[in-house]
Amino acid sequence: MHANESQEPKSNDDLQQLWQQSIHNESIKLKAGQMILDIKQEVQRIEYIFPSGKWSVDLVLIFMAVRGVVRLFNGIEIGDTNKIIFAVADMIFWSLLAIRQIIVDNKTSHFNENNERGYCRKQLERIRLQIMYMRYLSPFLSTVLTLALLLSMWLDFRVWWALFYCCGIGVIVYMELSNRSLVKEKLLPLRDKLESALQHLNEKA
Amino acid sequence: MSAFQQPSTSTREADFVRLLEDNKARIMRLCKAYTSSREDREDLFQEIAVQLWKALPSFRGEASVSTWMYRIALNVSLRFSYETKRPKPSKERITWIEETTPHPHDDATRERIEQLQRCIASLPEVERSIMILYLEECSYKEISEITGLTETNVGAKISRIKDKLLGCMQKSEGGV
């Protein structure tokens, strides 16, 4: 295969032969069906944890934010304090998610993924934005939702509703704690890994 | 391999399985050069497979399949070797690779294979990549495309690394 193969000493051919003898195709068996299933699950898991910005998602989030504004005006018109509280929380929640989604989209869409550097840079940007979201935006949104629930409970206390709201607050706290461990165990190591890979690719270039 | 040039969803799985079936030993040899345990080797194989799967739709046939595959496999291996320097969270074990006993070799050949693997593992990462590509019988042009070095530079580096490797092998043989 080499351009200058004929001039190379025999010891080099021996090395190639020796190397290729170490592992043969016949000594490895792949269970193709299981492999495809595992890989699809792995890719889906990565997409779920680090969603890529998509215009369809932007539109849904903008729609939800606008719905919050409409509900706020509706609540003010009726004079229902509970409705106003939830409409404000709704509006803040979906608006911030929409803004975040648009930022992710704008910051990651211009990378060329056909080369390794572009791919690494895009993934690194996604991970950094995801870390910022999980560290700062997500706790803020959770606080807004929790305050809305507490305020609503305080204004109109009913035992069953209070129990229901407490469960909601429990879920929010659980999700925030899960996010913290996700950042620590998955996102930060992945960010370091991508930074090292990018540094290596830059040195090579 | 021309089927890889225009992958469609219906043939993607078949293309992918064929690619891995044809190249599993090559990938596994590469994995062995970058890892020290069987578990790590299988994890690395899995990671390379995932990246190849993800990259398959964007493969446009601008390079040969083997060049494209080695480029991805080497980058994943280098990333993996950086990652294994820090403690890893526990991961589910994979179940779709079965390594059986390699072809029966006599003791002397087995010993030489182990020496070669040890000597390759002792090379710095970039030199190791170049040497593995050389041992896999990639042409200088292919090695140059994969590593981004010029062909002349590849030739010079290979000659130097080969001397180093042969020296290491002789030293090991002398030590045995």
Short mmCIF file of C-alpha atoms in Angstrom, two decimals:
data_model
loop_
_atom_site.label_atom_id
_atom_site.label_comp_id
_atom_site.label_asym_id
_atom_site.label_seq_id
_atom_site.Cartn_x
_atom_site.Cartn_y
_atom_site.Cartn_z
CA MET A 1 0.00 0.00 0.00
CA HIS A 2 2.87 2.35 0.69
CA ALA A 3 4.43 4.40 -2.05
CA ASN A 4 7.89 3.29 -1.03
CA GLU A 5 6.90 -0.19 0.11
CA SER A 6 9.39 -1.99 -2.12
CA GLN A 7 12.32 -0.16 -0.52
CA GLU A 8 11.35 -0.93 3.06
CA PRO A 9 13.25 -3.55 5.00
CA LYS A 10 11.54 -6.85 5.76
CA SER A 11 11.34 -6.05 9.49
CA ASN A 12 8.72 -3.41 8.72
CA ASP A 13 6.52 -5.90 6.86
CA ASP A 14 6.96 -8.20 9.83
CA LEU A 15 5.76 -5.45 12.15
CA GLN A 16 2.66 -4.87 10.05
CA GLN A 17 1.98 -8.59 9.87
CA LEU A 18 2.54 -9.02 13.58
CA TRP A 19 0.25 -6.08 14.40
CA GLN A 20 -2.54 -7.39 12.21
CA GLN A 21 -2.22 -10.86 13.70
CA SER A 22 -2.96 -9.48 17.18
CA ILE A 23 -6.73 -9.22 16.62
CA HIS A 24 -8.69 -10.73 13.73
CA ASN A 25 -12.20 -10.01 12.52
CA GLU A 26 -13.09 -13.61 13.37
CA SER A 27 -12.09 -13.14 17.00
CA ILE A 28 -14.75 -10.45 17.53
CA LYS A 29 -18.45 -11.07 17.34
CA LEU A 30 -20.89 -8.18 17.17
CA LYS A 31 -24.55 -8.63 18.04
CA ALA A 32 -25.78 -6.23 15.37
CA GLY A 33 -29.40 -5.84 16.55
CA GLN A 34 -28.45 -5.09 20.14
CA MET A 35 -25.68 -2.77 18.97
CA ILE A 36 -28.03 -0.63 16.84
CA LEU A 37 -30.57 -0.48 19.66
CA ASP A 38 -27.93 0.60 22.23
CA ILE A 39 -26.46 3.21 19.92
CA LYS A 40 -29.87 4.70 19.10
CA GLN A 41 -30.67 4.90 22.82
CA GLU A 42 -27.29 6.51 23.55
CA VAL A 43 -27.79 9.14 20.81
CA GLN A 44 -31.35 9.82 22.01
CA ARG A 45 -30.10 10.21 25.58
CA ILE A 46 -27.48 12.74 24.47
CA GLU A 47 -30.11 14.64 22.43
CA TYR A 48 -32.45 14.63 25.43
CA ILE A 49 -29.82 15.97 27.83
CA PHE A 50 -28.39 18.50 25.38
CA PRO A 51 -31.22 19.40 22.99
CA SER A 52 -30.15 21.15 19.83
CA GLY A 53 -31.91 24.44 19.01
CA LYS A 54 -34.79 23.88 16.60
CA TRP A 55 -37.15 26.48 15.14
CA SER A 56 -40.21 24.33 15.84
CA VAL A 57 -39.31 24.36 19.54
CA ASP A 58 -38.74 28.15 19.41
CA LEU A 59 -42.24 28.62 17.99
CA VAL A 60 -43.90 26.42 20.61
CA LEU A 61 -42.13 28.33 23.40
CA ILE A 62 -43.08 31.73 21.92
CA PHE A 63 -46.68 30.53 21.63
CA MET A 64 -46.67 29.49 25.31
CA ALA A 65 -45.22 32.86 26.35
CA VAL A 66 -47.90 34.73 24.36
CA ARG A 67 -50.55 32.49 25.95
CA GLY A 68 -49.20 33.65 29.36
CA VAL A 69 -49.70 37.31 28.35
CA VAL A 70 -53.28 36.61 27.18
CA ARG A 71 -54.06 34.80 30.44
CA LEU A 72 -52.60 37.73 32.42
CA PHE A 73 -54.92 40.22 30.69
CA ASN A 74 -57.80 37.81 31.18
CA GLY A 75 -57.00 37.51 34.91
CA ILE A 76 -56.78 41.32 35.29
CA GLU A 77 -60.13 41.73 33.48
CA ILE A 78 -61.86 39.22 35.78
CA GLY A 79 -59.95 40.45 38.84
CA ASP A 80 -58.87 36.94 39.86
CA THR A 81 -55.60 37.27 41.86
CA ASN A 82 -54.82 33.57 41.63
CA LYS A 83 -55.11 33.66 37.84
CA ILE A 84 -52.88 36.75 37.67
CA ILE A 85 -50.17 35.08 39.78
CA PHE A 86 -50.07 31.97 37.61
CA ALA A 87 -50.29 33.98 34.38
CA VAL A 88 -47.27 36.07 35.44
CA ALA A 89 -45.33 32.93 36.40
CA ASP A 90 -46.38 31.30 33.14
CA MET A 91 -45.29 34.32 31.11
CA ILE A 92 -41.88 34.61 32.81
CA PHE A 93 -41.27 30.86 32.55
CA TRP A 94 -42.04 30.43 28.84
CA SER A 95 -40.52 33.78 27.76
CA LEU A 96 -37.19 32.93 29.37
CA LEU A 97 -37.22 29.42 27.91
CA ALA A 98 -37.99 30.87 24.46
CA ILE A 99 -35.16 33.42 24.79
CA ARG A 100 -32.78 30.70 25.91
CA GLN A 101 -33.81 28.46 23.02
CA ILE A 102 -33.28 31.28 20.47
CA ILE A 103 -29.83 32.04 21.97
CA VAL A 104 -28.83 28.33 21.74
CA ASP A 105 -30.06 28.23 18.15
CA ASN A 106 -28.17 31.40 17.15
CA LYS A 107 -24.95 30.47 18.88
CA THR A 108 -24.73 26.91 17.57
CA SER A 109 -26.27 26.92 14.11
CA HIS A 110 -23.31 28.52 12.28
CA PHE A 111 -20.74 25.82 13.09
CA ASN A 112 -19.74 23.50 10.28
CA GLU A 113 -20.11 20.00 11.69
CA ASN A 114 -18.45 18.32 8.72
CA ASN A 115 -15.02 18.72 10.25
CA GLU A 116 -13.87 17.60 13.68
CA ARG A 117 -13.03 21.11 14.92
CA GLY A 118 -16.43 22.47 13.91
CA TYR A 119 -18.16 19.53 15.55
CA CYS A 120 -16.16 19.94 18.78
CA ARG A 121 -16.74 23.71 18.88
CA LYS A 122 -20.49 23.30 18.36
CA GLN A 123 -20.79 20.63 21.06
CA LEU A 124 -18.66 22.71 23.43
CA GLU A 125 -20.87 25.77 22.91
CA ARG A 126 -23.99 23.64 23.51
CA ILE A 127 -22.55 22.21 26.71
CA ARG A 128 -21.50 25.64 28.00
CA LEU A 129 -24.98 27.05 27.36
CA GLN A 130 -26.54 23.99 28.96
CA ILE A 131 -24.35 24.42 32.06
CA MET A 132 -25.35 28.11 32.28
CA TYR A 133 -29.01 27.12 31.92
CA MET A 134 -28.81 24.47 34.62
CA ARG A 135 -26.77 26.59 37.02
CA TYR A 136 -28.55 29.94 36.74
CA LEU A 137 -31.73 29.98 34.63
CA SER A 138 -33.28 26.73 35.84
CA PRO A 139 -33.00 27.61 39.59
CA PHE A 140 -34.46 31.07 38.82
CA LEU A 141 -37.41 29.55 36.95
CA SER A 142 -37.96 27.02 39.74
CA THR A 143 -37.97 29.86 42.27
CA VAL A 144 -40.57 31.77 40.23
CA LEU A 145 -42.82 28.69 40.07
CA THR A 146 -42.36 27.93 43.78
CA LEU A 147 -43.17 31.53 44.75
CA ALA A 148 -46.28 31.45 42.55
CA LEU A 149 -47.45 28.26 44.25
CA LEU A 150 -46.73 29.61 47.77
CA LEU A 151 -48.41 32.93 47.06
CA SER A 152 -51.46 31.20 45.65
CA MET A 153 -51.64 28.93 48.73
CA TRP A 154 -51.38 31.96 51.03
CA LEU A 155 -54.09 33.90 49.22
CA ASP A 156 -56.60 31.06 48.97
CA PHE A 157 -55.83 28.27 51.43
CA ARG A 158 -57.56 24.93 50.86
CA VAL A 159 -56.19 21.74 52.39
CA TRP A 160 -56.38 19.57 49.28
CA TRP A 161 -54.95 22.27 47.05
CA ALA A 162 -52.20 22.89 49.60
CA LEU A 163 -51.25 19.19 49.54
CA PHE A 164 -51.27 19.22 45.75
CA TYR A 165 -49.08 22.36 45.65
CA CYS A 166 -46.65 20.84 48.18
CA CYS A 167 -46.23 17.83 45.87
CA GLY A 168 -45.52 20.28 43.03
CA ILE A 169 -42.88 22.06 45.09
CA GLY A 170 -41.35 18.66 45.97
CA VAL A 171 -41.07 17.80 42.27
CA ILE A 172 -39.41 21.18 41.54
CA VAL A 173 -36.86 20.66 44.33
CA TYR A 174 -36.15 17.10 43.13
CA MET A 175 -35.61 18.31 39.57
CA GLU A 176 -33.22 21.02 40.71
CA LEU A 177 -31.19 18.51 42.75
CA SER A 178 -31.09 16.15 39.73
CA ASN A 179 -29.87 19.02 37.57
CA ARG A 180 -27.06 19.71 40.01
CA SER A 181 -25.81 16.13 39.89
CA LEU A 182 -26.19 16.07 36.09
CA VAL A 183 -23.96 19.15 35.81
CA LYS A 184 -21.38 17.66 38.14
CA GLU A 185 -21.31 14.12 36.77
CA LYS A 186 -22.02 14.56 33.07
CA LEU A 187 -21.73 18.12 31.82
CA LEU A 188 -18.51 19.27 33.49
CA PRO A 189 -16.51 16.12 32.51
CA LEU A 190 -17.92 16.35 28.99
CA ARG A 191 -16.97 20.04 28.77
CA ASP A 192 -13.40 19.24 29.92
CA LYS A 193 -13.22 16.39 27.44
CA LEU A 194 -14.37 18.60 24.57
CA GLU A 195 -11.99 21.40 25.58
CA SER A 196 -9.06 18.95 25.61
CA ALA A 197 -10.10 17.53 22.26
CA LEU A 198 -10.44 21.00 20.75
CA GLN A 199 -7.08 22.05 22.14
CA HIS A 200 -5.53 18.95 20.63
CA LEU A 201 -7.19 19.59 17.25
CA ASN A 202 -6.03 23.23 17.32
CA GLU A 203 -2.45 22.16 18.07
CA LYS A 204 -2.61 19.67 15.23
CA ALA A 205 -3.90 22.32 12.83
CA MET B 1 -18.23 0.88 -0.36
CA SER B 2 -19.91 3.31 -2.74
CA ALA B 3 -23.21 2.74 -0.91
CA PHE B 4 -21.85 5.00 1.84
CA GLN B 5 -21.79 7.97 -0.48
CA GLN B 6 -25.52 8.60 -0.35
CA PRO B 7 -26.82 7.11 2.88
CA SER B 8 -30.59 6.91 3.23
CA THR B 9 -32.47 6.11 6.41
CA SER B 10 -33.52 2.68 5.13
CA THR B 11 -29.98 1.55 4.36
CA ARG B 12 -28.25 3.37 7.21
CA GLU B 13 -28.39 0.46 9.63
CA ALA B 14 -27.24 -2.05 7.02
CA ASP B 15 -24.38 0.25 5.93
CA PHE B 16 -23.36 0.79 9.50
CA VAL B 17 -23.38 -2.89 10.43
CA ARG B 18 -21.38 -3.72 7.30
CA LEU B 19 -18.87 -0.97 8.05
CA LEU B 20 -18.34 -2.24 11.59
CA GLU B 21 -18.29 -5.90 10.56
CA ASP B 22 -15.62 -5.19 7.92
CA ASN B 23 -13.51 -3.05 10.22
CA LYS B 24 -14.11 -4.41 13.71
CA ALA B 25 -10.62 -5.89 14.08
CA ARG B 26 -8.99 -2.64 12.89
CA ILE B 27 -11.03 -0.62 15.37
CA MET B 28 -10.36 -3.10 18.17
CA ARG B 29 -6.59 -3.01 17.52
CA LEU B 30 -6.76 0.78 17.71
CA CYS B 31 -8.77 0.56 20.94
CA LYS B 32 -6.20 -1.80 22.40
CA ALA B 33 -3.41 0.70 21.69
CA TYR B 34 -5.20 3.43 23.64
CA THR B 35 -6.51 1.48 26.62
CA SER B 36 -5.09 -0.77 29.28
CA SER B 37 -8.08 -2.90 30.29
CA ARG B 38 -10.67 -4.95 28.46
CA GLU B 39 -13.51 -2.84 29.95
CA ASP B 40 -11.94 0.41 28.69
CA ARG B 41 -11.31 -1.20 25.31
CA GLU B 42 -14.96 -2.14 24.95
CA ASP B 43 -16.10 1.28 26.18
CA LEU B 44 -13.87 2.94 23.59
CA PHE B 45 -15.16 0.61 20.87
CA GLN B 46 -18.70 1.56 21.85
CA GLU B 47 -17.88 5.28 21.76
CA ILE B 48 -16.27 4.97 18.33
CA ALA B 49 -19.34 3.06 17.09
CA VAL B 50 -21.67 5.80 18.41
CA GLN B 51 -19.65 8.54 16.72
CA LEU B 52 -19.48 6.60 13.43
CA TRP B 53 -23.25 6.12 13.56
CA LYS B 54 -23.80 9.84 14.14
CA ALA B 55 -21.38 10.84 11.39
CA LEU B 56 -22.58 8.33 8.78
CA PRO B 57 -25.33 10.54 7.25
CA SER B 58 -22.85 13.40 6.72
CA PHE B 59 -20.27 11.17 4.99
CA ARG B 60 -20.13 12.48 1.44
CA GLY B 61 -17.43 10.28 -0.01
CA GLU B 62 -14.90 13.14 -0.23
CA ALA B 63 -12.37 10.84 1.42
CA SER B 64 -12.22 7.03 1.32
CA VAL B 65 -14.31 5.15 3.89
CA SER B 66 -11.21 3.97 5.72
CA THR B 67 -9.76 7.51 5.92
CA TRP B 68 -13.08 8.84 7.24
CA MET B 69 -13.37 5.97 9.73
CA TYR B 70 -9.81 6.26 11.04
CA ARG B 71 -10.16 10.04 11.40
CA ILE B 72 -13.20 9.62 13.63
CA ALA B 73 -11.81 6.60 15.49
CA LEU B 74 -8.50 8.33 16.24
CA ASN B 75 -10.15 11.53 17.43
CA VAL B 76 -12.48 9.56 19.70
CA SER B 77 -9.52 7.52 21.01
CA LEU B 78 -7.52 10.65 21.81
CA ARG B 79 -10.53 12.20 23.56
CA PHE B 80 -11.09 8.93 25.41
CA SER B 81 -7.50 8.79 26.62
CA TYR B 82 -7.86 12.35 27.99
CA GLU B 83 -11.11 11.37 29.67
CA THR B 84 -9.73 8.25 31.31
CA LYS B 85 -7.21 10.42 33.14
CA ARG B 86 -10.07 11.66 35.34
CA PRO B 87 -12.38 9.42 37.42
CA LYS B 88 -15.35 8.26 35.37
CA PRO B 89 -18.93 7.90 36.58
CA SER B 90 -20.13 4.31 36.54
CA LYS B 91 -21.51 3.24 33.17
CA GLU B 92 -23.74 0.42 32.03
CA ARG B 93 -21.73 -2.45 30.58
CA ILE B 94 -22.22 -3.14 26.92
CA THR B 95 -23.40 -6.52 25.80
CA TRP B 96 -22.93 -6.54 22.04
CA ILE B 97 -19.20 -7.24 21.70
CA GLU B 98 -17.82 -10.70 22.26
CA GLU B 99 -14.08 -11.15 22.11
CA THR B 100 -13.10 -14.75 21.59
CA THR B 101 -9.60 -16.17 21.80
CA PRO B 102 -7.49 -14.88 18.91
CA HIS B 103 -5.99 -17.28 16.38
CA PRO B 104 -3.72 -19.77 18.07
CA HIS B 105 -0.15 -18.48 17.91
CA ASP B 106 2.97 -20.20 19.05
CA ASP B 107 4.54 -18.85 22.23
CA ALA B 108 7.24 -16.88 20.38
CA THR B 109 4.72 -15.09 18.11
CA ARG B 110 2.43 -14.34 21.03
CA GLU B 111 5.37 -12.91 22.95
CA ARG B 112 6.38 -10.72 19.98
CA ILE B 113 2.79 -9.46 19.55
CA GLU B 114 2.70 -8.51 23.22
CA GLN B 115 6.07 -6.77 22.92
CA LEU B 116 4.85 -4.81 19.91
CA GLN B 117 1.68 -3.78 21.74
CA ARG B 118 3.68 -2.71 24.80
CA CYS B 119 6.11 -0.69 22.67
CA ILE B 120 3.27 1.01 20.79
CA ALA B 121 1.50 1.82 24.04
CA SER B 122 4.69 3.50 25.29
CA LEU B 123 4.78 5.94 22.34
CA PRO B 124 3.44 9.50 22.77
CA GLU B 125 -0.19 9.79 21.60
CA VAL B 126 0.42 11.50 18.25
CA GLU B 127 3.30 9.15 17.33
CA ARG B 128 1.12 6.24 18.36
CA SER B 129 -1.65 7.39 16.00
CA ILE B 130 0.75 7.66 13.06
CA MET B 131 2.32 4.29 13.79
CA ILE B 132 -1.04 2.55 14.11
CA LEU B 133 -2.11 3.94 10.73
CA TYR B 134 1.18 2.76 9.24
CA LEU B 135 0.78 -0.72 10.74
CA GLU B 136 -2.77 -0.84 9.39
CA GLU B 137 -1.22 -0.39 5.93
CA CYS B 138 -2.64 3.06 5.29
CA SER B 139 -0.78 4.89 2.53
CA TYR B 140 1.24 8.03 3.34
CA LYS B 141 -1.44 10.04 1.53
CA GLU B 142 -4.15 8.57 3.75
CA ILE B 143 -2.11 9.14 6.92
CA SER B 144 -1.53 12.71 5.80
CA GLU B 145 -5.30 13.23 5.23
CA ILE B 146 -6.18 11.73 8.61
CA THR B 147 -3.57 13.50 10.71
CA GLY B 148 -3.37 16.80 8.81
CA LEU B 149 0.43 16.47 8.38
CA THR B 150 2.12 16.80 4.99
CA GLU B 151 3.10 13.58 3.20
CA THR B 152 6.80 14.43 3.51
CA ASN B 153 6.38 15.03 7.22
CA VAL B 154 4.50 11.74 7.56
CA GLY B 155 7.34 9.89 5.81
CA ALA B 156 9.96 11.46 8.05
CA LYS B 157 7.97 10.83 11.20
CA ILE B 158 7.22 7.20 10.29
CA SER B 159 10.86 6.49 9.65
CA ARG B 160 11.80 7.98 13.03
CA ILE B 161 9.00 6.23 14.93
CA LYS B 162 9.79 2.89 13.25
CA ASP B 163 13.40 3.12 14.42
CA LYS B 164 12.16 3.89 17.91
CA LEU B 165 9.73 0.97 17.80
CA LEU B 166 12.28 -1.51 16.46
CA GLY B 167 14.74 -0.32 19.10
CA CYS B 168 12.11 -0.86 21.79
CA MET B 169 11.34 -4.33 20.42
CA GLN B 170 15.01 -5.30 20.37
CA LYS B 171 15.50 -3.98 23.88
CA SER B 172 12.51 -6.01 25.06
CA GLU B 173 13.81 -9.12 23.31
CA GLY B 174 17.22 -8.59 24.90
CA GLY B 175 15.59 -8.16 28.29
CA VAL B 176 13.54 -11.39 28.02
#
